[in-house]
mmCIF file of C-alpha atoms in Angstrom:
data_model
loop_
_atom_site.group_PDB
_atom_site.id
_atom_site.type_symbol
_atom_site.label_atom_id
_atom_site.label_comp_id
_atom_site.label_asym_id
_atom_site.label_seq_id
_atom_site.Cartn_x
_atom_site.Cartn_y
_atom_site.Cartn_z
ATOM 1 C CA UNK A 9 -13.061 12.521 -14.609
ATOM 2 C CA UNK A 10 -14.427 11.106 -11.611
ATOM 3 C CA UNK A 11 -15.042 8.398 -9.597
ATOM 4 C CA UNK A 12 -17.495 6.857 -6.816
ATOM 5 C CA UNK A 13 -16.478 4.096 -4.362
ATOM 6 C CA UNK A 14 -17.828 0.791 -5.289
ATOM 7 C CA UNK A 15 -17.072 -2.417 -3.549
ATOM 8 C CA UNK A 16 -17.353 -5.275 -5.474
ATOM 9 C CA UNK A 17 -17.895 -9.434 -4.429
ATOM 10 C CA UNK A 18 -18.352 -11.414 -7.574
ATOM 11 C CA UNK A 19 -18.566 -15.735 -7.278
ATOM 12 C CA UNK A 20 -15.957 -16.948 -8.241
ATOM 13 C CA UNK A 21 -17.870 -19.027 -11.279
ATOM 14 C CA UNK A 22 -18.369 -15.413 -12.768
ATOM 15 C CA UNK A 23 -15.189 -14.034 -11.795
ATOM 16 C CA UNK A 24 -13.259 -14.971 -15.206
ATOM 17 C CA UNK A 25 -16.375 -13.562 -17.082
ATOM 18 C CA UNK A 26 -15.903 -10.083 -15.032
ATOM 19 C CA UNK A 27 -12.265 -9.660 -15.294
ATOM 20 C CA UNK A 28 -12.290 -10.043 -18.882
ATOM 21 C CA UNK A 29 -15.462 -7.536 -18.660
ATOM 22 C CA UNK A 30 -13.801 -5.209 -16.895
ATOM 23 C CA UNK A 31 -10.362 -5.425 -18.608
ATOM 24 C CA UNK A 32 -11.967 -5.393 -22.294
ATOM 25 C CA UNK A 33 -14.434 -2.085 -21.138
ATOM 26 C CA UNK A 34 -11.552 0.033 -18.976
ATOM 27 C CA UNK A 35 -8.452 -1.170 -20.576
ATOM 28 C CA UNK A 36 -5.573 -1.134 -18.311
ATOM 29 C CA UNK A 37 -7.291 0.412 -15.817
ATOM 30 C CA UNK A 38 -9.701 -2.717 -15.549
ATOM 31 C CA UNK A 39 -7.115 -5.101 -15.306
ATOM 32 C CA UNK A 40 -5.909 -7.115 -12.362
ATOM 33 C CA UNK A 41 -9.207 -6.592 -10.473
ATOM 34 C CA UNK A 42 -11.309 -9.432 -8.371
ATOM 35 C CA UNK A 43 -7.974 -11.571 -7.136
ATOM 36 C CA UNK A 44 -8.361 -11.602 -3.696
ATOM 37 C CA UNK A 45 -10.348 -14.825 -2.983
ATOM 38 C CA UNK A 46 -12.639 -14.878 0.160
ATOM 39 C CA UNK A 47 -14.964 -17.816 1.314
ATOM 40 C CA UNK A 48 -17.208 -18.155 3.955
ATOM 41 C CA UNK A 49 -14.275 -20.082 6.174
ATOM 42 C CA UNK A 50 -11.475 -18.388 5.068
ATOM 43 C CA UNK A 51 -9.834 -21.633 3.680
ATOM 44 C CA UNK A 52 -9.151 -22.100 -0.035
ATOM 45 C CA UNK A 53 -10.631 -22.465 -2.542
ATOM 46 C CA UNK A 54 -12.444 -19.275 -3.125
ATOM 47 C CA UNK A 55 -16.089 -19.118 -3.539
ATOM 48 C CA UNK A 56 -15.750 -15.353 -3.962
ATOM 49 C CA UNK A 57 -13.509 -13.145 -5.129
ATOM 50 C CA UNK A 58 -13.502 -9.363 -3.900
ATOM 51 C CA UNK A 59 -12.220 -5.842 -5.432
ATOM 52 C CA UNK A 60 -13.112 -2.286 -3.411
ATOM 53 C CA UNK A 61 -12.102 1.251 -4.473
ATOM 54 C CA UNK A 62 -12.765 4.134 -6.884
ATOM 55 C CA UNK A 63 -13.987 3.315 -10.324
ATOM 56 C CA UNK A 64 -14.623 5.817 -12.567
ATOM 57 C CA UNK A 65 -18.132 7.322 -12.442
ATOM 58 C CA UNK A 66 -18.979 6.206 -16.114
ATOM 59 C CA UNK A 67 -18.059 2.691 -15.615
ATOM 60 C CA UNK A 68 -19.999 2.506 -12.223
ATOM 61 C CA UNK A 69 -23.142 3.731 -14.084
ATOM 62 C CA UNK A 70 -23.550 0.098 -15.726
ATOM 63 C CA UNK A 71 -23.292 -1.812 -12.294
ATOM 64 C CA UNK A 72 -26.186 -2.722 -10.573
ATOM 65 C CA UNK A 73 -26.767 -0.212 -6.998
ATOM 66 C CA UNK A 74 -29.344 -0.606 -4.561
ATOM 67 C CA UNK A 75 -32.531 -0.443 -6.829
ATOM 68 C CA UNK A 76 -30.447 0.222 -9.898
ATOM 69 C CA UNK A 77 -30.706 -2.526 -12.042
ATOM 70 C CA UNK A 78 -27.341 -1.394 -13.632
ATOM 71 C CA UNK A 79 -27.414 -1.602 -17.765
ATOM 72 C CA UNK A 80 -26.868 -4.981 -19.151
ATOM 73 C CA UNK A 81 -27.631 -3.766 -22.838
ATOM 74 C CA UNK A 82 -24.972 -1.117 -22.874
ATOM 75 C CA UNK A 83 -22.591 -3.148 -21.307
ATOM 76 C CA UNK A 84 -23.305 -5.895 -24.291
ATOM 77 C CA UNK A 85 -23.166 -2.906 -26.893
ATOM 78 C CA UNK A 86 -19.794 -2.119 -25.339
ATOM 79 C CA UNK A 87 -18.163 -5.500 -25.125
ATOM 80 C CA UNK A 88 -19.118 -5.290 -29.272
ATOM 81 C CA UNK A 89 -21.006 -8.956 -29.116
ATOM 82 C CA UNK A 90 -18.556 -10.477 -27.154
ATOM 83 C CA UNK A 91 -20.739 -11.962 -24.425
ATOM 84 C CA UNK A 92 -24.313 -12.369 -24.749
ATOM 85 C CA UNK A 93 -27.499 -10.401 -22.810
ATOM 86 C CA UNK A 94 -28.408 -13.455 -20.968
ATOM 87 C CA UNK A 95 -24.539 -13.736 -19.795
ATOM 88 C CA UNK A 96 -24.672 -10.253 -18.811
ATOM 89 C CA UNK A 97 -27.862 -10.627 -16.870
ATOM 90 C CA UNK A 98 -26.536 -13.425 -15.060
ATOM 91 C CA UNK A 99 -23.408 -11.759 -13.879
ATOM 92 C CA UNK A 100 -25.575 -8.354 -12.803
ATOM 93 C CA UNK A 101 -27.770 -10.308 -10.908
ATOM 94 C CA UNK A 102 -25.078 -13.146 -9.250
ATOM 95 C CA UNK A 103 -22.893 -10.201 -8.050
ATOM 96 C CA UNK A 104 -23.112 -7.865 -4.698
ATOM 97 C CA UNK A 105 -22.263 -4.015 -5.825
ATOM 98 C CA UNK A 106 -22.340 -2.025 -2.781
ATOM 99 C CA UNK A 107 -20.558 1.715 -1.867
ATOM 100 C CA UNK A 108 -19.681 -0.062 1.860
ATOM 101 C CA UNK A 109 -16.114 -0.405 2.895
ATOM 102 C CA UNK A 110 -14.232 -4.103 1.981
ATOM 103 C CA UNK A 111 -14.756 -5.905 5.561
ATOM 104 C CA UNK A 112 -18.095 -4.286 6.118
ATOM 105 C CA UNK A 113 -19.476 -6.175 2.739
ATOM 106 C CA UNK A 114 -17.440 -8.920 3.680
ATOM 107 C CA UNK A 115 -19.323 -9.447 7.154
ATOM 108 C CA UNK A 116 -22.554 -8.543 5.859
ATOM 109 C CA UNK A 117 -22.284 -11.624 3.277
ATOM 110 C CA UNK A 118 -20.193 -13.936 5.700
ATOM 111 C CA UNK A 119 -17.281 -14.189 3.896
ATOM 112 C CA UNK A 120 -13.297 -14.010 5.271
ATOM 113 C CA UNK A 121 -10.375 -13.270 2.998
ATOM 114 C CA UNK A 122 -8.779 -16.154 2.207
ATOM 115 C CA UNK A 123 -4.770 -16.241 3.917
ATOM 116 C CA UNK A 124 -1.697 -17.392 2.274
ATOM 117 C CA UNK A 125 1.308 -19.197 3.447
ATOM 118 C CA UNK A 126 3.985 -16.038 4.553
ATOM 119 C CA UNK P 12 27.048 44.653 31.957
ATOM 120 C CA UNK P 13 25.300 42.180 29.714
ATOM 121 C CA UNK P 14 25.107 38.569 30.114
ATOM 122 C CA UNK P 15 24.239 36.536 26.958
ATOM 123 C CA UNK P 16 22.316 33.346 27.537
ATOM 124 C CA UNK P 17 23.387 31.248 23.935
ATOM 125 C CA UNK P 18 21.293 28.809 23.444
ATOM 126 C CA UNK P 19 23.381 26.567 20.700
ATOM 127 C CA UNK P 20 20.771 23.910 18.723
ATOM 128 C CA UNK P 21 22.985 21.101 17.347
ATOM 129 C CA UNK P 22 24.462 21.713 13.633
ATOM 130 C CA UNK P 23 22.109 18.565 11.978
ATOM 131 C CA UNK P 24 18.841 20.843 13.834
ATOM 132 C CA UNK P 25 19.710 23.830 11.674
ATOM 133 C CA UNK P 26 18.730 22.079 8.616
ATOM 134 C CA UNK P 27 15.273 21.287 7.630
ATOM 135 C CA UNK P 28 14.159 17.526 7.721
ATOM 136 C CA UNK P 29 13.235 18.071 4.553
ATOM 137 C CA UNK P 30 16.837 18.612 3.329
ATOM 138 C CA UNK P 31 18.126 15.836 6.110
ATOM 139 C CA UNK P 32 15.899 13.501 3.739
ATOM 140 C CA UNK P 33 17.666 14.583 0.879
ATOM 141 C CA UNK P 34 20.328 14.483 1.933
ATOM 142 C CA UNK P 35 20.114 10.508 2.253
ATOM 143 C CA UNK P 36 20.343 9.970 -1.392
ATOM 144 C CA UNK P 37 22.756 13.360 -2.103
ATOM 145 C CA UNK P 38 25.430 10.537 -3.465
ATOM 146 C CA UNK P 39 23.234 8.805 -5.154
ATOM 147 C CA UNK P 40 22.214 6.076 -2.793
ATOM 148 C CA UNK P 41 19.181 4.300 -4.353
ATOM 149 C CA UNK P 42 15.996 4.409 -2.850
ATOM 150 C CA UNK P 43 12.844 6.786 -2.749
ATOM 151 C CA UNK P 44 11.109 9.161 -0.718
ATOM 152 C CA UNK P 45 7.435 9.089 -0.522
ATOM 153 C CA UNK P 46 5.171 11.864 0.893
ATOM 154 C CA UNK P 47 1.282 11.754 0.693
ATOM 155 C CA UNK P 48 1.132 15.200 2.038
ATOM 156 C CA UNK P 49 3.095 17.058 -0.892
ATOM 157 C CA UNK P 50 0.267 16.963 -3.231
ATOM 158 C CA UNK P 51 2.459 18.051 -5.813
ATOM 159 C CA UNK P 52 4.014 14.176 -5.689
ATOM 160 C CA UNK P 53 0.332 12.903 -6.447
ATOM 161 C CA UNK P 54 -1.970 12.151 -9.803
ATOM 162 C CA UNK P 55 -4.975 10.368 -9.833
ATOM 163 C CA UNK P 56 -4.346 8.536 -12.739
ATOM 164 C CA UNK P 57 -0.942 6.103 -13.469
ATOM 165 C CA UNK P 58 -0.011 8.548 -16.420
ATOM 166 C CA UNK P 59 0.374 11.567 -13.710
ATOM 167 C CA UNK P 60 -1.541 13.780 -16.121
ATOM 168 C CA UNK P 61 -4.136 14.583 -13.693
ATOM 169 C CA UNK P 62 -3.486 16.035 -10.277
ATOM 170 C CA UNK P 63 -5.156 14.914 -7.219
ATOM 171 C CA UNK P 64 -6.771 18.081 -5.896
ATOM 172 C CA UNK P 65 -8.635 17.382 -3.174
ATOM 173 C CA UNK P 66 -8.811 14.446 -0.069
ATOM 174 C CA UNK P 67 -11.021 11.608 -1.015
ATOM 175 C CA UNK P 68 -9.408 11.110 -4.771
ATOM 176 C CA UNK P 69 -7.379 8.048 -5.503
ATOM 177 C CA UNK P 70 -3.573 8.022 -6.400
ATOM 178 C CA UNK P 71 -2.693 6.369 -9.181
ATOM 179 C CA UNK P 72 1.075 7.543 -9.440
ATOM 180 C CA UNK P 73 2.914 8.835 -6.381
ATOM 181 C CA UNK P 74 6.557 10.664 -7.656
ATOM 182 C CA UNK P 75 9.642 9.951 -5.935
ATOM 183 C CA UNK P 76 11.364 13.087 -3.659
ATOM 184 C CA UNK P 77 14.745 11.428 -3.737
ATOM 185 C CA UNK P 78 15.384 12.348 -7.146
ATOM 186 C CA UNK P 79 15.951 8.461 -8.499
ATOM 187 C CA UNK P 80 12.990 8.491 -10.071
ATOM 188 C CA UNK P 81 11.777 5.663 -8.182
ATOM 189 C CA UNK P 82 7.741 6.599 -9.221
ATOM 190 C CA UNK P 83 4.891 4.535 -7.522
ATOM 191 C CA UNK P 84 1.944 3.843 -9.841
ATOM 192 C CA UNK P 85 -1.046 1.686 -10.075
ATOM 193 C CA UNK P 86 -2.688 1.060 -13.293
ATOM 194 C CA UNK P 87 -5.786 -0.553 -11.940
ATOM 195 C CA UNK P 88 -8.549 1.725 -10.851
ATOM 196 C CA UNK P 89 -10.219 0.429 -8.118
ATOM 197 C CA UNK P 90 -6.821 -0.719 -6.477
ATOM 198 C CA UNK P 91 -5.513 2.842 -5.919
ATOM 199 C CA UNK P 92 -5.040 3.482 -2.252
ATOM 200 C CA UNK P 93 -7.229 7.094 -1.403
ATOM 201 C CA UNK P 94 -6.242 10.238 -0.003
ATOM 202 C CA UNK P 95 -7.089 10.888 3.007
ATOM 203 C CA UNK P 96 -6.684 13.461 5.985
ATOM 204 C CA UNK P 97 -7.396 12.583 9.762
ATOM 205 C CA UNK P 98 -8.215 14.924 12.302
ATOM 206 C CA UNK P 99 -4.936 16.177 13.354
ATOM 207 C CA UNK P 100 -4.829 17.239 9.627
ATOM 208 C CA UNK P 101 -1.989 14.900 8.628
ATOM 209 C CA UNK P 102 -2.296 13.430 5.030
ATOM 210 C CA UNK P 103 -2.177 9.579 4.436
ATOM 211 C CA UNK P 104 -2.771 6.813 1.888
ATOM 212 C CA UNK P 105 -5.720 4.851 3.204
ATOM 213 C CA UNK P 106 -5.295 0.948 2.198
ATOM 214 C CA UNK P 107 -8.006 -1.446 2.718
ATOM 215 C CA UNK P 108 -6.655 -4.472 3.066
ATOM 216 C CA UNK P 109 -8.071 -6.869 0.336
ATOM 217 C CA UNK P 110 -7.065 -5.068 -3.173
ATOM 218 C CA UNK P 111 -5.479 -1.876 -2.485
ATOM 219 C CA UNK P 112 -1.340 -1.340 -3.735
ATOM 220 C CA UNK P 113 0.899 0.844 -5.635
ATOM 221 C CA UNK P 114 3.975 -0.446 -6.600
ATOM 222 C CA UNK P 115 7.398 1.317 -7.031
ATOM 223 C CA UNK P 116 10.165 0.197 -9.459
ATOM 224 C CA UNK P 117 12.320 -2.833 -7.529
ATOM 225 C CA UNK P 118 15.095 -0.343 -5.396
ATOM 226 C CA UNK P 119 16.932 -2.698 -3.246
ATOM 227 C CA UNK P 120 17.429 -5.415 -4.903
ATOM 228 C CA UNK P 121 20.951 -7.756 -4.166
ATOM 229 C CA UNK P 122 21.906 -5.196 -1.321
ATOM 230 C CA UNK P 123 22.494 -6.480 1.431
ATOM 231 C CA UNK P 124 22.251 -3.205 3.011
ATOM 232 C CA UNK P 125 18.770 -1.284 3.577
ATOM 233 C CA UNK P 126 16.334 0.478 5.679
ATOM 234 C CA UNK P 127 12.799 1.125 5.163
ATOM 235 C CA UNK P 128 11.402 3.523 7.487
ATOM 236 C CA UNK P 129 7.504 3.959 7.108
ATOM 237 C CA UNK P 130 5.123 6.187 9.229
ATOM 238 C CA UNK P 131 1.029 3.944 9.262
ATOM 239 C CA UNK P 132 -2.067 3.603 11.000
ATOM 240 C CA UNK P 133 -3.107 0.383 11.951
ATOM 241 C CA UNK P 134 -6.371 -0.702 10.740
ATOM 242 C CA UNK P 135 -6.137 -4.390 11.460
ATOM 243 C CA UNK P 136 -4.377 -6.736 13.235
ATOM 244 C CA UNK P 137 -4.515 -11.068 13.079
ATOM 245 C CA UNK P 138 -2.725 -11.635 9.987
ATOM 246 C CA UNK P 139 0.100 -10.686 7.641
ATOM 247 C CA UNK P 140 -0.217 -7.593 5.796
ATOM 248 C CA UNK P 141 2.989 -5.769 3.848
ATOM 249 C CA UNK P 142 3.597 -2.101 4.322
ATOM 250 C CA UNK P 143 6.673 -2.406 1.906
ATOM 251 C CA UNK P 144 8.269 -5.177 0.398
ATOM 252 C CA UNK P 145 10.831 -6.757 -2.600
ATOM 253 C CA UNK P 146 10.395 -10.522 -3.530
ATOM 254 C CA UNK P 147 10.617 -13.063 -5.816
ATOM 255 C CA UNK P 148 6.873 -13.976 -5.992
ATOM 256 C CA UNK P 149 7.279 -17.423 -4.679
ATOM 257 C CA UNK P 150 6.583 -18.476 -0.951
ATOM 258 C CA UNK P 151 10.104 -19.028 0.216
ATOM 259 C CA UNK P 152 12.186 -17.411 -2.209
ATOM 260 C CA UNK P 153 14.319 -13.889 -1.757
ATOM 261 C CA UNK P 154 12.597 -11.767 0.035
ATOM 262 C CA UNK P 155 14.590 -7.687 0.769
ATOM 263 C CA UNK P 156 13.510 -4.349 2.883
ATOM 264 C CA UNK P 157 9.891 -6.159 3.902
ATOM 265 C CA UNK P 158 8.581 -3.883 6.628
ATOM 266 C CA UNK P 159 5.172 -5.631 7.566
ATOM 267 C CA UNK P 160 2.397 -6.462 10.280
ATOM 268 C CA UNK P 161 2.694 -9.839 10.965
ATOM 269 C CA UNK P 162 -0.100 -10.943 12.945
ATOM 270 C CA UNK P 163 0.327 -8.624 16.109
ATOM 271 C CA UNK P 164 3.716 -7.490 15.922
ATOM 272 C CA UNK P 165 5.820 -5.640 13.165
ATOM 273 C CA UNK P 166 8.530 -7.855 11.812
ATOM 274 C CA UNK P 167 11.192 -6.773 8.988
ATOM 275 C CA UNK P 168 12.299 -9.592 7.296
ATOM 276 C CA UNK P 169 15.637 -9.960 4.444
ATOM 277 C CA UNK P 170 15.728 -13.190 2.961
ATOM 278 C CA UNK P 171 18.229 -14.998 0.872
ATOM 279 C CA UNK P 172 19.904 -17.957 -0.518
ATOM 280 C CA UNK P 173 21.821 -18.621 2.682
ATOM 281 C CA UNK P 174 19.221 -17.734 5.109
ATOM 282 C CA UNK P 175 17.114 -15.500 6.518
ATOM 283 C CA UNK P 176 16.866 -12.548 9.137
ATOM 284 C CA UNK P 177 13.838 -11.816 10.400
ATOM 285 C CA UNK P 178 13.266 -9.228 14.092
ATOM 286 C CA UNK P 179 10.018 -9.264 15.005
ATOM 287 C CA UNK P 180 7.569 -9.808 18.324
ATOM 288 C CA UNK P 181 9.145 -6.838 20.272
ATOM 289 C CA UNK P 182 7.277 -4.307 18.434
ATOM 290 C CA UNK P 183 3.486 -5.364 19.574
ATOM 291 C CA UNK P 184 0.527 -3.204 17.377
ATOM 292 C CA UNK P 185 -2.675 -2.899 18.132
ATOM 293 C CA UNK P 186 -5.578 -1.143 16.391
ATOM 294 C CA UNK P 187 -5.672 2.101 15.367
ATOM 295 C CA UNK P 188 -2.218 2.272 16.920
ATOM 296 C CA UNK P 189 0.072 5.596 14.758
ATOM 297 C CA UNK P 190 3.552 3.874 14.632
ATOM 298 C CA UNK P 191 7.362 4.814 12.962
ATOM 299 C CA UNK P 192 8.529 1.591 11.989
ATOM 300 C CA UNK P 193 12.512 1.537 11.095
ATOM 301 C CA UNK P 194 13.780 -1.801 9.462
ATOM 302 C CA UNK P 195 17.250 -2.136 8.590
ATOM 303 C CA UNK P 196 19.961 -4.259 7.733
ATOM 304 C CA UNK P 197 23.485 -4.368 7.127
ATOM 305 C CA UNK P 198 24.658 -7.609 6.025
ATOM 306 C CA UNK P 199 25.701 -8.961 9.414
ATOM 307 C CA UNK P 200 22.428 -7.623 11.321
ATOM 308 C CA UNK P 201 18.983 -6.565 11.152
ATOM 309 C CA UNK P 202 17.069 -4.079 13.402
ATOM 310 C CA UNK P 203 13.594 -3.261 13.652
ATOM 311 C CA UNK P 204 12.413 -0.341 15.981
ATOM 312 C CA UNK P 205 9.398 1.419 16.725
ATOM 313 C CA UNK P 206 8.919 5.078 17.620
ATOM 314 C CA UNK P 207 12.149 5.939 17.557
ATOM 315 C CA UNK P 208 13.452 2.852 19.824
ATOM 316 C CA UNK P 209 15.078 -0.172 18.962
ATOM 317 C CA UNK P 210 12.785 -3.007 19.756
ATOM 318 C CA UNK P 211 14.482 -5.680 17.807
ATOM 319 C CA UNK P 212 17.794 -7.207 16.642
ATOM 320 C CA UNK P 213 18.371 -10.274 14.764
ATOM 321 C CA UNK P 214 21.825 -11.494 13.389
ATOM 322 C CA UNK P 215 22.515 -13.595 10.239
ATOM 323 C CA UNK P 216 24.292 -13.850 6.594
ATOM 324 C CA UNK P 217 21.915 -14.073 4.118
ATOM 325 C CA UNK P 218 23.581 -14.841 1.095
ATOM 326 C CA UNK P 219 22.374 -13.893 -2.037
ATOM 327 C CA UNK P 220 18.668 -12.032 -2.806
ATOM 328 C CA UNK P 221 17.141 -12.281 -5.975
ATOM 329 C CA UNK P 222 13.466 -10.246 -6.331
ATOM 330 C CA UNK P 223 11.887 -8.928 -9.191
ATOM 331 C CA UNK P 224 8.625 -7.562 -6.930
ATOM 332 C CA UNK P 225 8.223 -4.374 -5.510
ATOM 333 C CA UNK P 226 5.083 -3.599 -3.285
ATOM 334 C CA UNK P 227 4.038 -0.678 -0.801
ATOM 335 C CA UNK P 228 0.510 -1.854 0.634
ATOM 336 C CA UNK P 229 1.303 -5.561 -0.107
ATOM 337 C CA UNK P 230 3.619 -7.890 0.068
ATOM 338 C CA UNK P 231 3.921 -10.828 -2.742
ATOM 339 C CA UNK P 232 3.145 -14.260 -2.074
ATOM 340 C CA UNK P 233 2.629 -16.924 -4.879
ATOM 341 C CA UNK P 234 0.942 -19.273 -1.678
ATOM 342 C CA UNK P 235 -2.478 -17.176 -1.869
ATOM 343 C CA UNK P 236 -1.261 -14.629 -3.752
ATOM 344 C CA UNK P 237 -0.362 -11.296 -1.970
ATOM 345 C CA UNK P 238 -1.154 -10.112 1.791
ATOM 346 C CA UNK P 239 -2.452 -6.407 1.352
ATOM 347 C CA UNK P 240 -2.139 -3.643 4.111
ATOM 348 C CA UNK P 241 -5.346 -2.578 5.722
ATOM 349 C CA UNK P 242 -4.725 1.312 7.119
ATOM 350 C CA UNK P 243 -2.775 4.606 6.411
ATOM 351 C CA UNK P 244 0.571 5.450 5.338
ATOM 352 C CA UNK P 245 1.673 8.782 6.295
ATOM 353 C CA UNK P 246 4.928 8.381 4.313
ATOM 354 C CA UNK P 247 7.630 6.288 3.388
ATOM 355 C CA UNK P 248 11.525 6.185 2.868
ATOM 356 C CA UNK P 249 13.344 3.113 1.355
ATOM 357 C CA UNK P 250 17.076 3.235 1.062
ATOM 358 C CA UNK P 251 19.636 0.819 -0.546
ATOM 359 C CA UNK P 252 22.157 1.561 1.854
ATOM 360 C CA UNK P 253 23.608 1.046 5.031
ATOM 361 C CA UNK P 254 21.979 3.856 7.421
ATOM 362 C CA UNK P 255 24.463 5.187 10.485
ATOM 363 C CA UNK P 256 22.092 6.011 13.724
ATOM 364 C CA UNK P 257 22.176 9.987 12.565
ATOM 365 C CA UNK P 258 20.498 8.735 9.694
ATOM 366 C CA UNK P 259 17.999 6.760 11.074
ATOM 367 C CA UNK P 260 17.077 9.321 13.668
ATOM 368 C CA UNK P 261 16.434 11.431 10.687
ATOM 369 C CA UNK P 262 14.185 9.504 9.095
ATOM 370 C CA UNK P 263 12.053 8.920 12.028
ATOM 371 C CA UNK P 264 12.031 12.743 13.066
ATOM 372 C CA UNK P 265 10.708 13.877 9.681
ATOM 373 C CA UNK P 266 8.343 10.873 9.630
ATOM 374 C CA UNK P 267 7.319 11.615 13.427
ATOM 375 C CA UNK P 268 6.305 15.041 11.683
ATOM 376 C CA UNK P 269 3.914 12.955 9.164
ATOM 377 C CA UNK P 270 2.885 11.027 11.215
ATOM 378 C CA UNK P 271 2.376 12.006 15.008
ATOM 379 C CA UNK P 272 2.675 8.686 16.324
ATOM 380 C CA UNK P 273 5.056 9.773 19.354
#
């Protein structure tokens, strides 16, 4: 096994569609990803939500990189039906994959992370 | 005629800091004892079935030295903090501040006695961000052994039904500052110091804690959800007891050694 650094800012209209995604393809280890919310003033609510780390090399494959496009039709033939091409397309394209640290991506799309009350 | 020069090193010296450690939980005091450089202690994965081997792999379950059992794990892929080495070739747990945790089974609980001792790196400063922390999950519930950055000082905070203790502001951080933070409390009063000094003191009750979260790299908040630790921990001792100064020194020496912040 092994795994590549990905950072990961999904919109937070396709952030329930990812989670279940990622949860539903990696199991446990795909759960609890994309809750920290960020927005472009750092007050709530989020318009983004942000995950950054090592993901297995496999699952990184089907994200889009750079030029890579990702693979939308293996990710559909994975999720067995459960979301459409068209869905999947939409996400792939709406959401910044990048292999730069958290606050670097942050900055580059001008988003803050979002602060609670202590 | 021969004149011996005896140089006599003081009896706690003569034993390792390794077994000084140990010793903290040899009657069974609860608590753990976390070190990123015994790779032995690490697995990449939250099942521990497969080692981390080399610096740049994530750590997914961390084992407990104290011999509780007190194992930190993180199911969740991308939110495993890394393994990393920096150029004096200490080993750390790099945290970045937005997702990255692992959390530990809940150790102190209702004592009213603690100390969490941690050795970090600071990566960022401006905002909260928990090195270590038990709560209830709600904004102003119970809150027991938090050791954080609170915007640009260290704080240590116990929190309970009666009321709250919470010394902070005389241990200033700044950027890529290498720091022993000690926070501890012993029902009557709370300390916090910093590279082997007290910085801090703050007195209060706090009646009764209730928490049923456990965090290193975060602390839990319901009120935005959780504050996550951006930078390195070198290592990390939490004990459910009350710690005499011998103790404490102990902690920070073998820390000190992780960490070479003074």
């Amino acid at each position: 096994m092994s795994y590549v650094q990905r950072c990961i800012i999904c919109p937070a209209a396709f952030a329930p569609l990812a989670r279940s995604l990622c949860a539903g393809l990696a199991g446990q280890a795909g759960e609890g990803m994309l809750i920290t919310g960020l927005s472009p003033n750092g007050a709530a609510p989020a318009t983004h939500f942000i995950s950054e780390g090592m993901i297995e090399d496999s699952f990184a494959a089907l994200l889009p990189l750079g030029a890579m496009p990702g693979q939308p039709e293996s990710i559909v033939a994975l999720s067995q039906g459960a979301v459409t091409l068209a869905q999947i397309n939409a996400l792939l394209a709406a959401v910044d994959v990048s292999e730069q640290e958290a606050f670097v991506a942050m900055a580059r799309l001008g988003l803050q992370m979002i602060q609670g009350a202590p | 005629m021969l004149i011996g020069l005896g140089i006599g090193l003081p009896f706690a010296s003569a034993i390792s800091l390794a077994a000084q450690i140990a010793a903290l939980f040899a009657a069974g005091e609860q608590g753990a004892w976390y070190d990123p450089s015994d790779w032995s202690t690490l697995f990449q994965d939250s099942a521990g079935t497969l080692p981390v081997t080399a610096v740049g792999q994530p750590v997914g379950k961390m084992l407990d030295k104290s011999g509780r059992g007190n194992h930190a794990t993180q199911p969740t892929a991308i939110n495993r903090p890394v393994l990393q080495q920096d150029g004096s070739g200490r080993y750390y747990l790099a945290f970045n501040g937005t997702n990255r945790s692992i959390t530990p089974p809940i150790m102190l609980g209702t004592s009213l006695s603690s100390m969490v001792v941690a050795g970090i790196g600071v990566g960022e400063v401006g905002r909260d961000q928990g090195i270590y922390a038990e709560r209830d999950g709600t904004g102003a519930g119970s809150i027991n052994g938090q050791l954080d950055l609170s915007v640009t000082s260290a704080r240590y905070v116990v929190r309970g039904a009666g009321g709250a203790v919470d010394p902070s502001g005389g241990a200033v951080i700044a950027v890529n500052d290498r720091l022993v933070l000690t926070g501890s409390y012993d029902g009557a009063t709370a300390n916090l110091r910093k590279n082997g000094a007290l910085v801090q003191t703050a007195g209060g009750a706090v009646g009764a804690i209730s928490v049923n979260s456990a965090g290193i790299g975060r602390e839990d908040e319901t009120a935005g959800g959780a504050a996550f630790f951006n930078g390195n921990i070198y290592g990390l001792i939490v004990r459910a007891a009350a710690s005499n100064a011998a103790q404490i020194a102990s902690a920070e020496r073998y820390l000190n050694a992780k960490t070479g912040a003074y």
